[in-house]
Coordinates of C-alpha atoms in Angstrom, one line a residue:
M1 CA 21.6 -30.9 61.1
K2 CA 21.3 -29.9 64.7
S3 CA 21.0 -26.2 64.0
F4 CA 17.4 -26.8 63.1
A5 CA 16.7 -27.3 66.8
K6 CA 16.2 -24.7 69.4
F7 CA 18.7 -24.6 72.2
S8 CA 17.8 -24.8 75.8
S9 CA 19.3 -22.2 78.2
R10 CA 21.6 -24.9 79.6
A11 CA 22.8 -25.8 76.1
M12 CA 23.4 -22.1 75.3
L13 CA 25.6 -21.8 78.4
S14 CA 27.5 -24.9 77.5
G15 CA 27.9 -23.5 74.0
I16 CA 29.3 -20.2 75.4
A17 CA 31.8 -22.0 77.6
L18 CA 32.9 -24.1 74.6
I19 CA 33.3 -21.0 72.4
L20 CA 35.4 -19.2 75.1
A21 CA 37.6 -22.3 75.6
N22 CA 38.2 -22.7 71.9
L23 CA 38.9 -19.1 71.4
I24 CA 41.5 -19.2 74.1
F25 CA 43.0 -22.4 72.8
G26 CA 42.9 -21.1 69.2
T27 CA 44.7 -17.9 70.2
W28 CA 47.4 -19.9 71.8
L29 CA 47.8 -22.0 68.7
S30 CA 48.0 -19.0 66.4
F31 CA 50.6 -17.4 68.7
A32 CA 52.6 -20.6 68.8
A33 CA 52.5 -20.9 65.0
S34 CA 53.3 -17.3 64.2
P35 CA 57.2 -17.6 64.3
N36 CA 57.0 -20.1 61.5
S37 CA 55.0 -17.7 59.2
P38 CA 52.9 -20.4 57.5
T39 CA 53.0 -20.1 53.8
P40 CA 49.6 -19.1 52.4
G41 CA 48.3 -20.4 49.1
R42 CA 47.2 -18.4 46.0
F43 CA 44.0 -19.6 44.4
V44 CA 42.6 -17.5 41.5
D45 CA 39.1 -17.6 40.1
V46 CA 39.4 -18.3 36.4
T47 CA 35.9 -19.6 35.8
E48 CA 34.9 -16.9 33.3
K49 CA 38.3 -16.8 31.6
L50 CA 38.2 -20.5 30.9
G51 CA 34.7 -20.4 29.5
I52 CA 32.8 -22.1 32.2
H53 CA 29.2 -20.9 32.5
F54 CA 27.2 -23.2 34.8
R55 CA 24.6 -22.5 37.4
Q56 CA 23.1 -25.2 39.6
Q57 CA 19.3 -25.1 39.7
A58 CA 18.0 -25.9 43.1
S59 CA 14.5 -24.9 42.0
P60 CA 13.4 -23.3 45.3
T61 CA 9.7 -23.3 46.2
S62 CA 7.5 -21.8 48.9
R63 CA 7.1 -25.3 50.3
K64 CA 10.8 -25.4 51.2
Y65 CA 11.4 -29.0 50.2
L66 CA 14.6 -30.4 51.8
L67 CA 15.8 -31.5 48.3
E68 CA 16.3 -27.8 47.5
T69 CA 19.0 -27.4 50.1
M70 CA 21.5 -30.1 49.2
G71 CA 23.1 -29.0 45.9
S72 CA 24.7 -31.1 43.2
G73 CA 28.3 -32.4 42.8
V74 CA 31.1 -32.0 40.2
A75 CA 33.6 -34.4 38.6
L76 CA 37.1 -33.8 37.3
F77 CA 38.2 -36.5 34.9
D78 CA 39.8 -37.0 31.4
Y79 CA 36.9 -38.5 29.4
D80 CA 38.7 -38.5 26.0
N81 CA 42.2 -39.5 27.2
D82 CA 43.9 -36.4 25.8
G83 CA 45.8 -35.8 29.0
R84 CA 43.7 -32.8 30.0
L85 CA 41.0 -32.8 32.8
D86 CA 37.5 -32.2 31.8
I87 CA 34.6 -31.1 34.1
F88 CA 31.1 -32.6 34.6
F89 CA 28.5 -30.8 36.6
A90 CA 25.4 -32.5 38.0
N91 CA 22.3 -30.3 38.1
G92 CA 18.9 -30.1 39.6
A93 CA 15.5 -30.1 37.9
R94 CA 12.1 -28.3 37.9
L95 CA 10.2 -28.6 41.1
D96 CA 6.5 -27.6 41.1
D97 CA 5.0 -25.6 43.9
P98 CA 3.7 -27.9 45.3
T99 CA 5.2 -31.0 43.6
P100 CA 2.9 -34.1 43.7
T101 CA 3.8 -36.9 45.9
G102 CA 5.7 -39.7 44.1
S103 CA 7.0 -37.4 41.4
I104 CA 10.4 -37.5 39.8
P105 CA 11.4 -33.9 38.8
K106 CA 12.0 -33.3 35.1
K107 CA 14.8 -31.6 33.2
D108 CA 12.3 -29.9 30.9
S109 CA 14.5 -26.9 30.1
P110 CA 18.2 -26.6 29.1
K111 CA 18.9 -24.7 32.3
Y112 CA 18.4 -27.9 34.2
W113 CA 20.7 -30.0 32.1
N114 CA 23.8 -31.6 33.6
R115 CA 26.8 -30.2 31.8
L116 CA 30.1 -31.6 30.4
Y117 CA 32.9 -29.2 29.6
H118 CA 35.8 -30.4 27.4
Q119 CA 39.2 -28.9 28.0
K120 CA 40.7 -27.7 24.7
S121 CA 44.4 -27.6 23.9
D122 CA 44.7 -23.9 24.9
G123 CA 43.3 -24.6 28.4
T124 CA 39.9 -23.2 27.9
F125 CA 36.7 -25.2 27.9
E126 CA 33.8 -25.9 25.5
D127 CA 30.3 -27.1 26.4
V128 CA 29.9 -30.5 24.7
T129 CA 26.9 -31.7 26.7
E130 CA 24.5 -32.4 23.9
R131 CA 27.1 -33.9 21.6
A132 CA 28.2 -36.2 24.4
G133 CA 24.6 -37.3 25.3
L134 CA 24.8 -36.2 28.9
T135 CA 21.9 -33.8 29.4
G136 CA 20.6 -36.0 32.1
F137 CA 17.5 -37.3 33.8
G138 CA 15.7 -36.0 36.9
Y139 CA 17.1 -34.1 39.8
S140 CA 20.8 -35.0 39.8
T141 CA 22.8 -35.0 43.0
G142 CA 26.1 -36.9 43.1
V143 CA 28.6 -38.1 40.4
A144 CA 31.1 -40.9 40.4
V145 CA 33.8 -41.6 37.8
G146 CA 35.2 -45.0 37.1
D147 CA 36.1 -47.3 34.2
Y148 CA 33.7 -50.1 35.1
D149 CA 34.3 -52.3 32.0
N150 CA 38.1 -51.8 31.9
D151 CA 38.0 -50.6 28.3
G152 CA 40.3 -47.6 29.0
F153 CA 37.6 -44.9 29.0
E154 CA 36.1 -43.3 32.1
D155 CA 32.4 -43.9 32.7
L156 CA 30.0 -41.9 34.7
Y157 CA 27.4 -42.7 37.3
V158 CA 25.1 -39.8 38.2
A159 CA 23.1 -40.3 41.3
G160 CA 19.7 -38.5 41.7
Y161 CA 16.5 -38.3 43.5
G162 CA 14.5 -41.4 42.6
H163 CA 16.8 -42.6 39.9
G164 CA 20.5 -43.0 39.1
T165 CA 22.0 -43.2 35.6
L166 CA 25.0 -45.1 34.4
Y167 CA 26.7 -43.6 31.3
H168 CA 29.0 -45.8 29.3
N169 CA 31.9 -43.9 27.6
N170 CA 31.9 -45.0 24.0
G171 CA 35.5 -43.8 23.4
D172 CA 34.4 -41.4 20.6
G173 CA 33.4 -38.4 22.8
T174 CA 29.9 -39.8 23.4
F175 CA 28.2 -41.6 26.2
T176 CA 25.3 -44.1 26.2
D177 CA 22.8 -44.5 29.0
V178 CA 23.1 -48.2 30.0
T179 CA 21.3 -48.0 33.3
A180 CA 18.5 -50.4 32.5
A181 CA 20.7 -53.1 31.1
A182 CA 23.2 -52.7 33.9
G183 CA 20.6 -52.8 36.7
V184 CA 21.8 -49.8 38.6
A185 CA 18.9 -47.3 38.6
G186 CA 18.6 -47.6 42.4
S187 CA 15.8 -45.9 44.3
G188 CA 15.1 -43.3 46.9
W189 CA 17.0 -40.1 47.6
M190 CA 20.6 -41.0 46.4
T191 CA 23.4 -38.7 47.2
S192 CA 27.1 -39.5 46.9
A193 CA 28.4 -42.5 44.9
A194 CA 31.7 -44.3 44.7
W195 CA 33.5 -46.9 42.6
V196 CA 35.4 -49.5 44.5
D197 CA 36.6 -53.0 43.9
Y198 CA 35.5 -54.4 47.2
D199 CA 36.3 -58.0 46.4
N200 CA 39.5 -57.5 44.4
D201 CA 38.2 -59.3 41.4
G202 CA 39.5 -56.7 39.0
R203 CA 36.1 -55.1 38.3
L204 CA 34.8 -51.9 39.9
D205 CA 31.7 -52.2 42.0
L206 CA 29.4 -49.3 42.8
V207 CA 28.4 -47.9 46.2
V208 CA 25.5 -45.4 46.4
A209 CA 24.6 -43.5 49.6
R210 CA 21.0 -42.7 50.3
Y211 CA 19.9 -39.8 52.5
M212 CA 16.6 -40.8 54.1
Q213 CA 13.0 -41.9 53.4
W214 CA 11.5 -38.7 52.1
D215 CA 9.0 -37.6 49.5
F216 CA 7.2 -34.5 48.4
D217 CA 4.5 -35.0 51.0
D218 CA 7.1 -33.4 53.3
V219 CA 5.6 -32.1 56.5
L220 CA 5.3 -28.3 57.0
C221 CA 7.9 -26.9 59.3
G222 CA 8.7 -23.4 60.7
K223 CA 7.0 -20.9 63.0
P224 CA 3.2 -20.8 62.6
G225 CA 1.1 -17.7 63.1
K226 CA 0.8 -14.2 61.6
D227 CA 4.5 -13.4 62.0
G228 CA 5.7 -16.9 61.3
Y229 CA 7.8 -18.3 58.5
R230 CA 8.4 -21.5 56.7
S231 CA 11.6 -23.4 57.2
Y232 CA 13.2 -26.6 56.1
C233 CA 12.4 -29.6 58.2
H234 CA 15.0 -31.3 60.4
P235 CA 16.1 -34.7 59.1
D236 CA 15.3 -36.2 62.4
L237 CA 11.7 -36.2 61.3
F238 CA 12.4 -38.8 58.6
K239 CA 13.5 -42.4 58.7
P240 CA 17.0 -43.4 57.7
E241 CA 17.8 -45.3 54.5
S242 CA 20.5 -47.9 53.7
V243 CA 23.4 -47.8 51.3
L244 CA 23.1 -49.5 47.9
L245 CA 25.9 -51.8 46.8
F246 CA 26.0 -53.0 43.2
H247 CA 28.4 -55.9 42.5
N248 CA 30.0 -55.8 39.0
D249 CA 29.3 -59.2 37.5
G250 CA 31.1 -58.4 34.2
G251 CA 29.6 -58.1 30.8
G252 CA 28.0 -54.8 31.8
K253 CA 25.7 -56.4 34.4
F254 CA 25.5 -55.6 38.1
T255 CA 23.7 -57.2 41.0
E256 CA 22.5 -55.3 44.1
V257 CA 24.1 -57.0 47.1
S258 CA 23.8 -54.6 50.0
H259 CA 21.9 -57.1 52.2
Q260 CA 24.1 -60.1 51.4
T261 CA 27.2 -58.1 52.2
G262 CA 25.9 -56.6 55.4
I263 CA 26.2 -53.0 54.3
D264 CA 22.5 -52.3 54.4
K265 CA 22.4 -50.7 57.9
P266 CA 20.0 -47.7 57.6
G267 CA 21.7 -44.4 57.8
K268 CA 21.4 -40.8 56.5
G269 CA 24.3 -40.9 54.1
L270 CA 25.7 -37.8 52.5
G271 CA 29.4 -38.4 51.9
L272 CA 31.4 -41.5 50.8
A273 CA 35.1 -42.3 50.9
I274 CA 37.2 -45.4 50.7
A275 CA 40.5 -46.6 52.2
D276 CA 42.1 -49.7 53.7
Y277 CA 42.3 -48.3 57.2
D278 CA 43.6 -51.6 58.8
H279 CA 46.0 -52.7 56.0
D280 CA 44.4 -56.0 55.4
G281 CA 44.4 -55.6 51.6
F282 CA 40.7 -54.8 51.2
M283 CA 39.0 -51.5 50.8
D284 CA 36.8 -50.2 53.6
I285 CA 33.9 -47.8 53.2
L286 CA 33.3 -44.6 55.2
L287 CA 29.8 -43.1 55.2
A288 CA 29.2 -39.6 56.6
N289 CA 25.7 -39.6 58.3
D290 CA 23.6 -36.6 59.1
S291 CA 22.7 -36.3 62.8
M292 CA 23.4 -39.9 63.7
P293 CA 26.5 -41.9 64.2
E294 CA 29.0 -42.0 61.3
Y295 CA 29.4 -45.4 59.7
L296 CA 32.7 -47.2 59.0
F297 CA 32.1 -50.4 57.1
H298 CA 35.0 -52.8 57.7
N299 CA 35.7 -55.1 54.7
R300 CA 36.1 -58.6 56.1
G301 CA 37.7 -59.8 52.9
N302 CA 35.1 -62.6 52.4
G303 CA 32.6 -60.5 50.5
T304 CA 30.9 -59.1 53.6
F305 CA 31.2 -55.9 55.7
E306 CA 30.9 -55.1 59.4
E307 CA 29.8 -51.7 60.6
V308 CA 32.4 -50.6 63.2
G309 CA 31.9 -46.8 63.5
L310 CA 31.2 -46.7 67.2
P311 CA 33.7 -49.4 68.4
S312 CA 36.4 -47.9 66.2
G313 CA 36.0 -44.4 67.7
A314 CA 35.0 -42.8 64.4
G315 CA 31.2 -42.7 65.0
L316 CA 30.8 -39.8 67.5
D317 CA 32.6 -36.7 68.6
S318 CA 34.8 -36.5 71.8
N319 CA 31.7 -35.8 73.9
G320 CA 29.8 -38.8 72.6
N321 CA 27.5 -36.7 70.4
T322 CA 26.3 -37.1 66.9
F323 CA 26.8 -34.3 64.3
A324 CA 25.6 -33.4 60.9
G325 CA 28.1 -35.4 58.8
M326 CA 28.2 -34.1 55.2
G327 CA 31.6 -34.1 53.4
V328 CA 34.3 -36.6 54.0
D329 CA 37.9 -37.6 53.1
F330 CA 39.9 -40.6 54.1
E331 CA 43.6 -40.0 53.7
D332 CA 46.8 -40.0 55.7
Y333 CA 47.4 -36.4 56.9
N334 CA 50.3 -37.1 59.3
N335 CA 52.5 -39.3 56.9
D336 CA 52.5 -42.3 59.2
G337 CA 51.1 -44.7 56.5
W338 CA 47.6 -45.1 58.0
P339 CA 44.6 -43.3 56.5
D340 CA 42.8 -40.8 58.7
I341 CA 39.3 -39.2 58.5
I342 CA 37.9 -35.8 58.2
I343 CA 34.1 -35.1 58.3
T344 CA 32.5 -31.7 57.9
D345 CA 29.3 -30.7 59.7
L346 CA 27.3 -27.6 60.8
A347 CA 28.2 -24.6 62.8
N348 CA 28.6 -25.1 66.6
Q349 CA 29.6 -28.8 66.0
R350 CA 33.3 -28.5 64.8
Y351 CA 34.7 -30.5 61.9
A352 CA 35.6 -34.0 63.0
L353 CA 39.2 -35.2 62.5
Y354 CA 40.0 -38.8 63.4
T355 CA 43.6 -39.9 63.6
N356 CA 44.2 -43.6 62.8
L357 CA 45.8 -45.3 65.9
K358 CA 47.0 -48.2 63.8
D359 CA 45.1 -50.8 65.8
G360 CA 41.7 -50.6 64.2
T361 CA 40.7 -47.5 66.2
F362 CA 40.7 -43.8 65.8
D363 CA 41.3 -40.8 68.0
Y364 CA 39.1 -37.7 67.8
S365 CA 41.8 -35.1 67.1
T366 CA 39.8 -32.0 66.3
T367 CA 40.9 -30.0 69.3
V368 CA 44.6 -30.9 69.5
T369 CA 45.1 -30.1 65.8
G370 CA 43.5 -26.7 66.1
L371 CA 40.4 -27.6 64.0
S372 CA 38.1 -26.9 66.9
A373 CA 38.8 -23.2 67.2
I374 CA 39.0 -22.8 63.4
S375 CA 35.7 -24.6 62.5
L376 CA 33.4 -23.9 65.4
R377 CA 31.4 -21.2 63.7
H378 CA 31.6 -22.8 60.2
S379 CA 29.4 -25.2 58.2
G380 CA 31.3 -27.4 55.7
W381 CA 30.3 -29.6 52.7
G382 CA 33.0 -30.7 50.2
V383 CA 36.4 -31.3 51.8
R384 CA 39.7 -32.7 50.5
F385 CA 43.2 -33.3 51.8
L386 CA 45.6 -31.8 49.3
D387 CA 49.1 -30.5 49.3
Y388 CA 48.5 -27.0 47.9
D389 CA 52.1 -25.8 48.4
N390 CA 53.9 -29.1 47.6
D391 CA 55.8 -29.2 50.9
G392 CA 55.0 -32.9 51.4
W393 CA 52.1 -32.5 53.9
K394 CA 48.4 -32.8 53.0
D395 CA 46.6 -29.6 53.8
L396 CA 42.8 -29.1 53.9
L397 CA 40.5 -27.3 51.5
I398 CA 36.9 -27.0 52.7
V399 CA 33.9 -25.3 51.0
Q400 CA 31.2 -23.9 53.2
S401 CA 27.7 -22.7 53.8
H402 CA 24.9 -23.5 56.2
V403 CA 22.0 -25.6 55.1
I404 CA 19.3 -23.2 56.2
D405 CA 18.9 -20.0 54.2
T406 CA 17.3 -18.3 57.1
I407 CA 19.8 -19.4 59.8
E408 CA 20.5 -15.8 60.8
M409 CA 16.9 -15.7 62.2
I410 CA 17.6 -18.7 64.4
D411 CA 21.3 -17.9 65.3
P412 CA 22.5 -14.4 64.4
N413 CA 26.1 -15.5 65.0
V414 CA 25.9 -18.0 62.1
R415 CA 25.8 -17.2 58.4
Y416 CA 24.2 -19.0 55.5
R417 CA 26.8 -18.1 52.9
E418 CA 30.5 -18.4 53.8
P419 CA 33.9 -18.3 52.2
P420 CA 35.9 -21.5 51.7
L421 CA 38.7 -22.5 54.1
L422 CA 42.3 -23.3 53.4
L423 CA 44.1 -24.9 56.3
R424 CA 47.9 -25.5 56.2
N425 CA 49.2 -28.8 57.6
E426 CA 52.0 -28.1 60.1
Q427 CA 53.9 -31.4 59.7
G428 CA 51.0 -33.5 60.8
K429 CA 50.6 -31.9 64.2
K430 CA 48.1 -29.0 63.7
F431 CA 46.3 -27.1 61.0
V432 CA 46.7 -23.3 60.6
D433 CA 44.1 -21.1 58.8
V434 CA 45.8 -19.4 55.9
S435 CA 42.6 -18.5 54.0
A436 CA 42.8 -14.7 54.5
A437 CA 46.1 -14.5 52.7
S438 CA 45.4 -17.0 50.0
G439 CA 43.4 -15.0 47.5
D440 CA 40.2 -13.0 47.0
V441 CA 38.1 -16.2 46.7
F442 CA 38.6 -16.7 50.4
H443 CA 36.8 -13.4 51.1
Q444 CA 33.7 -14.2 49.1
D445 CA 30.5 -15.6 50.7
W446 CA 29.2 -18.7 48.8
S447 CA 26.5 -21.3 49.3
A448 CA 29.0 -23.9 48.4
R449 CA 28.4 -27.7 48.2
G450 CA 30.5 -29.9 45.9
L451 CA 34.3 -29.9 45.6
A452 CA 36.5 -31.8 43.1
V453 CA 40.3 -31.5 43.1
G454 CA 42.9 -32.2 40.3
D455 CA 45.7 -30.6 38.4
I456 CA 43.7 -28.9 35.7
N457 CA 46.6 -27.3 33.8
N458 CA 49.2 -30.0 34.5
D459 CA 51.6 -27.7 36.2
G460 CA 52.1 -29.8 39.3
K461 CA 49.8 -27.8 41.6
L462 CA 46.4 -29.0 42.6
D463 CA 43.4 -26.9 41.5
A464 CA 39.8 -27.1 42.5
V465 CA 36.3 -26.9 41.1
I466 CA 33.4 -25.9 43.4
T467 CA 29.6 -25.9 43.0
S468 CA 27.1 -23.9 44.9
N469 CA 23.4 -24.5 45.8
D470 CA 21.2 -22.6 43.3
G471 CA 24.2 -20.6 42.2
P472 CA 27.3 -20.6 40.0
A473 CA 30.4 -22.9 39.9
W474 CA 34.0 -21.8 40.4
V475 CA 37.2 -23.0 38.9
L476 CA 40.2 -22.1 41.1
L477 CA 43.7 -22.4 39.7
N478 CA 46.4 -22.9 42.2
Q479 CA 49.1 -20.3 41.6
T480 CA 50.9 -20.6 44.9
D481 CA 54.5 -19.4 44.6
T482 CA 56.6 -22.3 45.8
P483 CA 60.0 -23.8 44.7
S484 CA 59.0 -27.2 45.9
H485 CA 59.1 -30.2 43.7
W486 CA 56.2 -32.6 42.9
I487 CA 55.2 -35.8 41.0
I488 CA 51.9 -37.0 39.7
L489 CA 51.3 -40.7 39.2
N490 CA 48.8 -42.1 36.8
L491 CA 48.3 -45.8 37.6
V492 CA 46.9 -48.3 35.1
G493 CA 45.8 -51.6 36.3
V494 CA 46.1 -54.9 34.3
K495 CA 45.2 -57.7 36.7
S496 CA 43.6 -55.1 39.0
N497 CA 40.8 -52.8 37.8
R498 CA 42.2 -50.5 35.0
D499 CA 41.7 -47.4 37.1
A500 CA 43.8 -48.9 39.9
I501 CA 41.2 -47.7 42.4
G502 CA 42.3 -49.1 45.8
A503 CA 46.0 -49.2 44.9
Q504 CA 48.1 -48.0 47.9
V505 CA 51.2 -46.0 47.1
R506 CA 54.3 -45.0 49.2
V507 CA 56.6 -42.3 47.9
S508 CA 60.0 -42.0 49.7
T509 CA 62.4 -39.1 49.6
T510 CA 65.2 -37.8 51.9
A511 CA 62.5 -35.9 53.8
G512 CA 60.5 -39.1 54.6
D513 CA 57.6 -41.1 53.3
Q514 CA 54.1 -40.1 52.1
F515 CA 51.2 -42.4 51.4
A516 CA 48.0 -42.2 49.3
T517 CA 45.2 -44.4 47.9
V518 CA 44.0 -44.2 44.4
T519 CA 40.3 -43.2 44.4
T520 CA 37.9 -40.8 42.7
C521 CA 35.4 -40.5 45.5
S522 CA 35.3 -38.4 48.8
S523 CA 34.3 -34.8 49.4
Y524 CA 30.5 -34.3 48.9
Q525 CA 28.6 -35.7 46.0
S526 CA 31.8 -35.2 43.8
S527 CA 34.5 -37.1 42.0
S528 CA 38.2 -36.0 41.8
D529 CA 41.1 -36.8 39.5
K530 CA 42.2 -40.3 40.1
R531 CA 45.9 -39.4 39.5
L532 CA 48.0 -39.3 42.7
H533 CA 49.7 -36.0 43.4
F534 CA 52.7 -35.8 45.8
G535 CA 54.4 -32.6 46.9
L536 CA 58.2 -33.3 47.5
G537 CA 59.5 -30.2 49.1
A538 CA 63.2 -29.6 48.4
A539 CA 63.8 -33.2 47.3
D540 CA 65.1 -33.5 43.8
T541 CA 65.1 -37.3 43.7
I542 CA 62.6 -39.8 44.7
R543 CA 64.4 -42.7 46.3
E544 CA 61.5 -45.2 46.0
I545 CA 57.9 -45.5 44.8
E546 CA 56.1 -48.6 46.2
I547 CA 52.8 -49.6 44.8
R548 CA 50.6 -52.3 46.3
W549 CA 48.0 -53.1 43.6
P550 CA 44.5 -54.4 44.5
S551 CA 45.5 -57.7 42.9
G552 CA 48.2 -58.1 45.6
I553 CA 51.1 -57.4 43.3
R554 CA 53.8 -55.3 44.8
Q555 CA 55.9 -53.0 42.6
I556 CA 58.9 -50.8 43.4
L557 CA 60.4 -48.1 41.3
R558 CA 63.7 -46.4 42.4
D559 CA 65.5 -43.2 41.7
Q560 CA 62.7 -41.4 39.9
K561 CA 63.0 -37.8 38.8
P562 CA 60.4 -35.2 40.1
D563 CA 58.3 -32.5 38.4
R564 CA 56.6 -34.7 35.9
I565 CA 53.5 -36.8 35.3
V566 CA 54.4 -40.5 35.2
T567 CA 52.1 -43.3 33.9
I568 CA 52.8 -46.6 35.7
T569 CA 51.3 -49.9 34.4
E570 CA 50.7 -52.8 36.7
P571 CA 53.2 -55.6 36.0
L572 CA 51.9 -59.1 35.4
K573 CA 53.7 -60.5 38.4

């Protein structure tokens, strides 16, 4: 998180030049796009109306422990198979001031509990946390949803500081903590987590990112002296930590295999995403690192990985610099069939967009797509590609805030709290900022962190749930006025893992093709609806749906009708 550092005069001059260049370029982009009058979205805050009352507890102290700054994630998933999405919030825990070295914070009050909200038939939510057995343990950070035992009910992994927890869904509205028996407690400061069948054996494996080697003996940082102040320490002061990979052995047992698989390269991981970026039939893993090169773990297909962030071109920005990688998504934004990358970071760094060049490498496309001018002064966390207006092109929703609550004292041009961003995809060529016209929520300053996306009310438009650091959560319903058609695909694996995570789907209409990968991970410490949503524009018929299941089975459905949710089960051959 480079904004912790003081800039030299030369760096400041370079920064001013960069700002001017981007402003000029951004103005040209806005002028060029204006004749097309980009369609804004309409997202409405319905949190209170739906009965959601959650506040993340960062438990801030005078010591300014780094853990206080990072927030907690959120999951959108259907835990009881009633066809309606439910919401799970991870939460913090009590921190003493000071907290003894080696401590694991406690959830010793209901205000620190993780929370599960069940969606009722009328669309409102009820808090079922205690009944479900999900009050939680310790300082919870990330959450990952996946049916690890293929029993048809979604399970939960909740990452945390010093301890992760695996909850088995019992199928009766309750969950059981099976962490010890499964062997997935982990260690260290865990952040985002992801379910992925990396060896295509039909069972979901678990990847857990870790931030760095840090404890409550955190060094004291800030400006000393009578007029000084305390501040959060820069992550460069701490050693990196490796990813954890737990192989699903079946029977509810996992084995930690990060070293054997070659995925144990030390990093400072905050965001995780998966995709098969080179079309070899095996899921690759993307890790957003803070203030060091980003990692892309290429799956060799033999049970091992090779880290190729730098040689692939996805490790640094266009100037060869590192940045504060936080949130991430790994999807095809230009509809060419190859997954691309978006990584959020801090102000003065620009959000990093990497376009897949189809040869195992990526091109840093932040400037040519207009993201440079848009994002230069922003700090982003959760991020998702989503087609908010159903026109057939994946747009961007980004939730924002700086990491330092006193950043204005360091840089008066940067703000701690920020509104979210909604960026419209102009046919895969550039992104246009339509936030200002997309609802009141885009004019509110939040200390946002987690972001999960899914169609909460099953109306064919993607909605969002957002968490903040030491603050409330928001449920945003997408009420964008659009005549465009849509389809949502709910895939069920048989030979493949039941969630079909890793399945690659092509939807073809008269307007062209779109592509997506089934996954619940991406964003920041959050888990989204596994169902695939496709906006279809004016197309009233889907010519072809092609599914490449993780098992290798290829399935084609033709002449499908739009504007519905379709469940597709993997054929046996």
